[in-house]
Amino acid sequence: MSDDDRIRWDARYREGGGDPGEPSAVLTALDPLLPRRGRALDLAGGAGRHALWLARRGLDVTLADISEVGLGVARSAAAREGLALRTVALDVERDPLPGGPWDLILIFYFLERRLAACAAELAPGGHLVVVHPTRSNLLRHAHPSARWLLEDGELPGLLGEALEVVRYDEGWLEEGRHEARLVARRRGAAPSVTTRT
């Protein structure tokens, strides 16, 4: 992303008045499919509305975004709630992903086509959740522009061999956008947890 993009997102989060916002109903509806423990990465997660929800559920969450202002909003909200939240300032288009292994990687409304690279950072049995509008969204909405949209039907083909689809929906969904929504799981068993008495 360019410096202009960083400046634009910083301004947007300043105008938000320090409120990270509520998590998307799309994400909260996935609650039964998502882990409640382990490490989670919210990639390009802005002011942390989803990262905070994941932390409330018991996950050890890292929020990565280009906007220091957005990350500051998330840190302040986490502190008010007594939640642990790590933040990492990075340009997701240029910088490497924060190292895993992750039990969950979340990518909401950020166009990321390197999903095979994301899969490499997942723990065996870890989940990837991607939600993003497709080109058909332009039939009703001018933004985002075609440059920032998935092609219709493109998302499952980006997964590579390491991931298996758990759930996939695409179409005009309840929030009024034409979206692709994917939950995928890295192949392989999750490591067993042993307890000592």
CSV table of C-alpha atoms in Angstrom, one decimal, residues 42-192:
chain,number,residue,atom,x,y,z
A,42,ASP,CA,-6.4,-10.6,12.4
A,43,LEU,CA,-4.8,-9.5,9.2
A,44,ALA,CA,-5.5,-5.9,8.0
A,45,GLY,CA,-7.9,-5.7,11.0
A,46,GLY,CA,-8.0,-1.9,11.3
A,47,ALA,CA,-9.2,-0.6,14.7
A,48,GLY,CA,-9.7,-4.1,16.0
A,49,ARG,CA,-13.4,-4.8,16.0
A,50,HIS,CA,-12.8,-8.4,15.2
A,51,ALA,CA,-9.6,-8.8,17.1
A,52,LEU,CA,-11.3,-7.7,20.3
A,53,TRP,CA,-14.2,-10.1,19.8
A,54,LEU,CA,-11.7,-13.0,19.3
A,55,ALA,CA,-9.8,-11.9,22.5
A,56,ARG,CA,-13.0,-11.9,24.5
A,57,ARG,CA,-13.5,-15.5,23.4
A,58,GLY,CA,-10.2,-16.5,24.9
A,59,LEU,CA,-7.8,-16.4,22.0
A,60,ASP,CA,-4.3,-14.9,22.1
A,61,VAL,CA,-4.7,-12.3,19.4
A,62,THR,CA,-2.3,-10.4,17.2
A,63,LEU,CA,-3.8,-7.5,15.2
A,64,ALA,CA,-1.8,-6.5,12.1
A,65,ASP,CA,-2.6,-3.3,10.1
A,66,ILE,CA,-0.9,-0.5,8.2
A,67,SER,CA,-2.6,2.2,10.3
A,68,GLU,CA,-0.9,3.1,13.6
A,69,VAL,CA,-3.9,5.2,14.5
A,70,GLY,CA,-6.2,2.2,14.0
A,71,LEU,CA,-3.9,0.0,16.1
A,72,GLY,CA,-3.9,2.6,18.8
A,73,VAL,CA,-7.7,2.6,18.9
A,74,ALA,CA,-7.6,-1.2,19.3
A,75,ARG,CA,-5.0,-1.0,22.1
A,76,SER,CA,-7.0,1.5,24.0
A,77,ALA,CA,-10.2,-0.5,23.7
A,78,ALA,CA,-8.3,-3.7,24.8
A,79,ALA,CA,-6.9,-1.8,27.8
A,80,ARG,CA,-10.4,-0.6,28.8
A,81,GLU,CA,-11.7,-4.1,28.7
A,82,GLY,CA,-8.6,-5.7,30.4
A,83,LEU,CA,-7.9,-7.8,27.3
A,84,ALA,CA,-4.5,-8.8,26.1
A,85,LEU,CA,-3.9,-7.8,22.5
A,86,ARG,CA,-0.7,-7.6,20.5
A,87,THR,CA,-0.5,-5.1,17.6
A,88,VAL,CA,1.9,-5.1,14.6
A,89,ALA,CA,2.2,-2.2,12.2
A,90,LEU,CA,2.9,-3.6,8.7
A,91,ASP,CA,2.0,-3.2,5.1
A,92,VAL,CA,0.3,-6.5,4.4
A,93,GLU,CA,1.0,-6.1,0.6
A,94,ARG,CA,4.7,-5.7,1.1
A,95,ASP,CA,5.8,-7.1,4.5
A,96,PRO,CA,5.9,-10.8,5.4
A,97,LEU,CA,3.1,-12.1,7.5
A,98,PRO,CA,3.7,-12.3,11.3
A,99,GLY,CA,5.1,-15.8,11.9
A,100,GLY,CA,2.9,-18.6,13.1
A,101,PRO,CA,1.8,-21.1,13.8
A,102,TRP,CA,-1.6,-19.6,14.1
A,103,ASP,CA,-4.8,-21.5,15.1
A,104,LEU,CA,-6.9,-18.9,13.2
A,105,ILE,CA,-6.1,-16.3,10.6
A,106,LEU,CA,-8.9,-13.8,9.9
A,107,ILE,CA,-9.0,-11.6,6.7
A,108,PHE,CA,-12.1,-9.4,6.4
A,109,TYR,CA,-12.6,-6.9,3.6
A,110,PHE,CA,-8.9,-6.9,2.6
A,111,LEU,CA,-8.0,-8.4,-0.8
A,112,GLU,CA,-5.4,-11.0,-0.1
A,113,ARG,CA,-4.7,-13.6,-2.9
A,114,ARG,CA,-1.7,-15.2,-1.2
A,115,LEU,CA,-3.8,-17.6,0.8
A,116,ALA,CA,-1.3,-20.5,0.2
A,117,ALA,CA,1.3,-18.4,2.1
A,118,CYS,CA,-1.3,-17.8,4.9
A,119,ALA,CA,-1.9,-21.6,5.0
A,120,ALA,CA,1.9,-22.1,5.6
A,121,GLU,CA,1.5,-20.0,8.8
A,122,LEU,CA,-1.4,-22.0,10.2
A,123,ALA,CA,-1.0,-24.8,12.7
A,124,PRO,CA,-2.3,-28.2,11.6
A,125,GLY,CA,-6.0,-28.1,12.0
A,126,GLY,CA,-5.9,-24.3,12.1
A,127,HIS,CA,-8.6,-22.2,10.4
A,128,LEU,CA,-8.6,-19.5,7.8
A,129,VAL,CA,-11.6,-17.2,7.5
A,130,VAL,CA,-11.9,-14.8,4.5
A,131,VAL,CA,-14.7,-12.5,3.7
A,132,HIS,CA,-14.5,-10.2,0.7
A,133,PRO,CA,-16.8,-8.7,-2.0
A,134,THR,CA,-16.6,-10.0,-5.6
A,135,ARG,CA,-16.8,-8.3,-8.9
A,136,SER,CA,-20.6,-8.7,-9.0
A,137,ASN,CA,-20.8,-6.2,-6.1
A,138,LEU,CA,-20.3,-3.4,-8.7
A,139,LEU,CA,-23.8,-4.1,-10.0
A,140,ARG,CA,-25.1,-2.3,-6.9
A,141,HIS,CA,-22.2,-0.5,-5.4
A,142,ALA,CA,-19.5,1.7,-6.9
A,143,HIS,CA,-17.0,0.9,-4.1
A,144,PRO,CA,-14.7,-0.9,-3.8
A,145,SER,CA,-13.5,-0.6,-7.3
A,146,ALA,CA,-12.8,-3.6,-9.5
A,147,ARG,CA,-9.1,-3.4,-8.6
A,148,TRP,CA,-10.0,-4.4,-5.0
A,149,LEU,CA,-12.5,-7.1,-5.7
A,150,LEU,CA,-12.3,-10.9,-6.1
A,151,GLU,CA,-13.5,-12.3,-9.3
A,152,ASP,CA,-16.8,-14.2,-8.9
A,153,GLY,CA,-15.9,-17.8,-7.9
A,154,GLU,CA,-12.2,-17.0,-7.5
A,155,LEU,CA,-11.7,-17.5,-3.7
A,156,PRO,CA,-11.7,-21.3,-3.4
A,157,GLY,CA,-9.1,-21.6,-6.2
A,158,LEU,CA,-6.7,-19.5,-4.1
A,159,LEU,CA,-6.4,-22.0,-1.3
A,160,GLY,CA,-3.7,-24.4,-2.5
A,161,GLU,CA,-3.5,-28.0,-1.4
A,162,ALA,CA,-2.8,-27.5,2.3
A,163,LEU,CA,-6.3,-26.2,3.0
A,164,GLU,CA,-9.7,-27.9,2.8
A,165,VAL,CA,-13.0,-25.9,2.6
A,166,VAL,CA,-15.2,-26.2,5.7
A,167,ARG,CA,-17.8,-23.7,4.5
A,168,TYR,CA,-18.2,-21.5,1.4
A,169,ASP,CA,-20.9,-19.0,0.5
A,170,GLU,CA,-21.0,-16.6,-2.3
A,171,GLY,CA,-23.7,-14.3,-3.6
A,172,TRP,CA,-25.9,-11.4,-2.5
A,173,LEU,CA,-25.8,-12.0,1.2
A,174,GLU,CA,-27.7,-10.4,4.1
A,175,GLU,CA,-25.5,-7.3,4.4
A,176,GLY,CA,-26.3,-6.2,0.9
A,177,ARG,CA,-23.0,-6.9,-0.8
A,178,HIS,CA,-22.0,-9.6,-3.2
A,179,GLU,CA,-19.5,-11.4,-1.2
A,180,ALA,CA,-17.4,-14.6,-1.0
A,181,ARG,CA,-17.2,-16.0,2.5
A,182,LEU,CA,-14.9,-18.9,3.3
A,183,VAL,CA,-13.9,-20.9,6.2
A,184,ALA,CA,-11.0,-23.3,5.5
A,185,ARG,CA,-9.0,-25.7,7.6
A,186,ARG,CA,-5.3,-26.7,7.3
A,187,ARG,CA,-5.0,-30.4,6.7
A,188,GLY,CA,-3.6,-32.5,9.5
A,189,ALA,CA,-4.6,-33.1,13.0
A,190,ALA,CA,-4.4,-30.4,15.6
A,191,PRO,CA,-1.7,-31.3,18.1
A,192,SER,CA,-3.1,-33.1,21.2
